[in-house]
XYZ file of C-alpha atoms in Angstrom:
202
model
C -16.636 10.950 -6.780
C -18.822 13.586 -5.341
C -20.201 11.328 -2.590
C -17.433 8.850 -2.183
C -19.593 5.969 -2.991
C -21.394 4.594 -5.988
C -25.054 5.038 -4.716
C -27.227 7.282 -6.718
C -27.689 11.071 -6.238
C -31.212 10.288 -4.876
C -29.994 7.869 -2.139
C -27.189 10.122 -0.983
C -29.724 12.932 -0.998
C -32.255 11.056 1.164
C -29.573 10.166 3.660
C -28.490 13.797 3.811
C -32.098 15.122 4.305
C -32.636 12.501 7.111
C -29.612 13.510 8.796
C -30.368 17.247 8.634
C -33.839 16.466 10.128
C -32.124 14.423 12.926
C -29.568 17.286 13.695
C -32.551 19.735 13.969
C -34.055 17.661 16.837
C -30.852 16.719 18.599
C -30.008 18.221 21.952
C -26.368 17.474 23.367
C -26.127 15.089 26.117
C -25.252 16.952 29.429
C -23.190 13.836 30.398
C -20.660 14.278 27.464
C -17.242 14.718 28.885
C -14.226 16.740 27.442
C -12.713 13.314 26.304
C -15.847 12.328 24.574
C -15.745 15.512 22.566
C -12.012 15.159 21.978
C -12.577 11.612 20.562
C -15.061 12.939 18.216
C -12.774 15.655 17.116
C -9.973 13.225 16.524
C -12.268 10.915 14.498
C -13.161 14.023 12.390
C -9.501 14.891 11.850
C -8.147 11.232 11.336
C -11.060 9.250 9.923
C -10.707 6.730 12.760
C -10.667 6.655 16.473
C -9.583 3.779 18.874
C -11.551 3.016 22.075
C -10.596 0.466 24.775
C -13.276 -1.928 25.942
C -15.814 -0.077 28.264
C -14.858 -0.094 31.910
C -18.202 -1.621 32.739
C -17.239 -4.781 31.077
C -14.770 -6.619 33.235
C -11.935 -8.766 31.677
C -13.661 -12.114 32.761
C -16.798 -11.153 30.810
C -14.660 -10.136 27.709
C -12.893 -13.532 27.916
C -16.303 -15.321 28.166
C -17.805 -13.288 25.267
C -14.703 -14.397 23.172
C -15.152 -18.022 24.084
C -18.917 -17.902 23.335
C -18.278 -16.463 19.860
C -15.619 -18.926 19.130
C -17.821 -21.618 20.245
C -20.645 -20.360 17.822
C -18.422 -20.203 14.955
C -17.112 -23.721 15.520
C -20.635 -25.128 15.825
C -21.613 -23.420 12.479
C -18.437 -24.582 10.643
C -17.387 -21.005 10.394
C -20.758 -19.673 9.335
C -21.578 -18.154 6.079
C -18.667 -17.734 3.535
C -18.490 -14.156 2.290
C -15.271 -14.430 0.276
C -11.881 -16.117 0.564
C -10.741 -15.947 4.217
C -13.981 -14.192 5.431
C -16.945 -15.918 7.237
C -20.040 -14.445 8.843
C -21.942 -15.972 11.730
C -25.694 -16.952 11.230
C -27.926 -14.990 13.477
C -25.114 -13.254 15.250
C -27.057 -10.518 17.067
C -29.773 -12.875 18.083
C -27.135 -15.183 19.498
C -24.843 -12.675 21.111
C -27.256 -9.631 21.939
C -24.817 -8.436 24.668
C -22.457 -7.106 22.028
C -24.331 -3.887 21.959
C -23.051 -3.181 25.507
C -19.806 -2.018 23.789
C -21.762 1.185 22.935
C -21.439 2.639 26.409
C -22.316 6.280 27.409
C -18.768 7.505 26.382
C -18.898 5.955 22.949
C -22.483 7.109 22.484
C -21.564 10.600 23.347
C -18.530 10.687 21.083
C -20.633 9.397 18.014
C -23.520 12.002 18.831
C -20.850 14.668 19.115
C -19.385 13.843 15.824
C -22.776 13.736 13.909
C -24.518 16.458 16.022
C -27.464 14.140 16.241
C -28.777 10.826 17.651
C -28.000 7.661 15.787
C -29.381 4.181 15.290
C -27.820 0.903 14.847
C -28.109 -0.158 11.271
C -26.819 -3.660 11.490
C -24.643 -5.900 13.605
C -22.576 -8.781 12.049
C -19.971 -11.084 13.424
C -17.050 -12.126 11.190
C -14.134 -14.369 11.403
C -11.179 -13.912 9.133
C -8.545 -16.460 8.582
C -5.202 -16.381 6.688
C -5.191 -16.887 3.064
C -1.568 -17.743 2.010
C -2.636 -19.265 -1.230
C -4.605 -16.119 -2.186
C -3.157 -13.250 -0.246
C -4.943 -10.601 -2.441
C -8.195 -11.586 -0.664
C -6.969 -9.724 2.460
C -9.358 -6.668 1.965
C -6.342 -4.445 1.549
C -6.868 -0.757 0.411
C -10.543 -0.438 -0.123
C -13.373 2.002 0.714
C -16.733 0.723 2.315
C -19.443 1.510 -0.210
C -21.816 3.534 2.191
C -23.126 7.169 2.418
C -21.222 9.592 4.624
C -23.896 9.417 7.333
C -22.810 5.990 8.243
C -19.945 4.704 10.185
C -18.581 1.324 11.253
C -17.722 0.295 14.867
C -15.477 -2.667 14.823
C -15.188 -4.633 17.987
C -11.988 -7.052 18.049
C -12.652 -10.088 20.210
C -9.071 -11.317 19.606
C -5.843 -9.310 20.421
C -4.334 -8.145 16.974
C -0.824 -6.985 16.244
C 1.145 -6.305 13.132
C 1.722 -9.913 12.548
C -1.617 -11.251 13.505
C -4.035 -9.337 11.292
C -4.220 -5.720 12.749
C -6.253 -3.321 10.542
C -4.042 -0.965 8.594
C -5.297 2.577 7.481
C -4.169 5.075 5.106
C -4.040 8.695 6.199
C -7.198 10.704 5.789
C -5.352 13.097 3.548
C -4.319 10.457 1.190
C -7.721 8.730 1.462
C -9.423 11.956 0.374
C -6.933 12.395 -2.373
C -7.386 9.064 -4.102
C -11.142 9.117 -3.435
C -11.428 12.434 -5.417
C -9.505 10.815 -8.258
C -12.059 7.924 -8.343
C -10.544 5.193 -6.225
C -12.701 2.584 -5.011
C -10.760 -0.720 -4.977
C -7.036 -1.548 -5.028
C -7.718 -3.698 -8.204
C -7.385 -0.380 -10.200
C -3.651 -0.493 -11.219
C -3.171 3.396 -11.260
C -3.469 3.697 -7.611
C -1.364 0.585 -6.445
C 1.980 2.334 -6.304
C 0.617 5.290 -4.323
C -1.112 3.022 -1.831
C 1.761 0.718 -1.295
C 3.950 3.430 0.101
C 4.587 2.553 3.851
C 4.853 6.158 4.934
C 1.167 6.857 4.453
C 0.048 3.698 6.230
């Protein structure tokens, strides 16, 4: 409850100590724009931020990347099954190294401004999710990712997503902080279900 994850005190402390050392050595990028700083502040306030694809990646290249990834998933028969409806590509970063181009100077500046430090890429994974009508509860609804506070996820959608095609849904940061403080981790705990199902906090 103190750290928002189930890692030990020792693990969380090591992450915090490493981050303090990184902050002590950080010097802000002179190229950070006012919008980069505003994006970092919105992330701090809301718990998420939405970025468009970098201007340096033209639409034709985005389409080619989508086609490439779809083809790789097909050749791997959807890759490695993680759980019902979720598959991960084998050797994703090795096969699609250009995915790191999404971390352009503006995104980099926003992340550094948020953390007040440089950062490193911890892992890159390609996932494919498919509908699970026979097991709708496997849709990853209302959960917390189990990682220390010094980690964040950058999610790159290669398909357009709308309300009816699998767009991510988030709870407000205020509600998230409240239920986290009460010990929430997974929606399988009945005491939180009614509170989380309220549409006005989604």
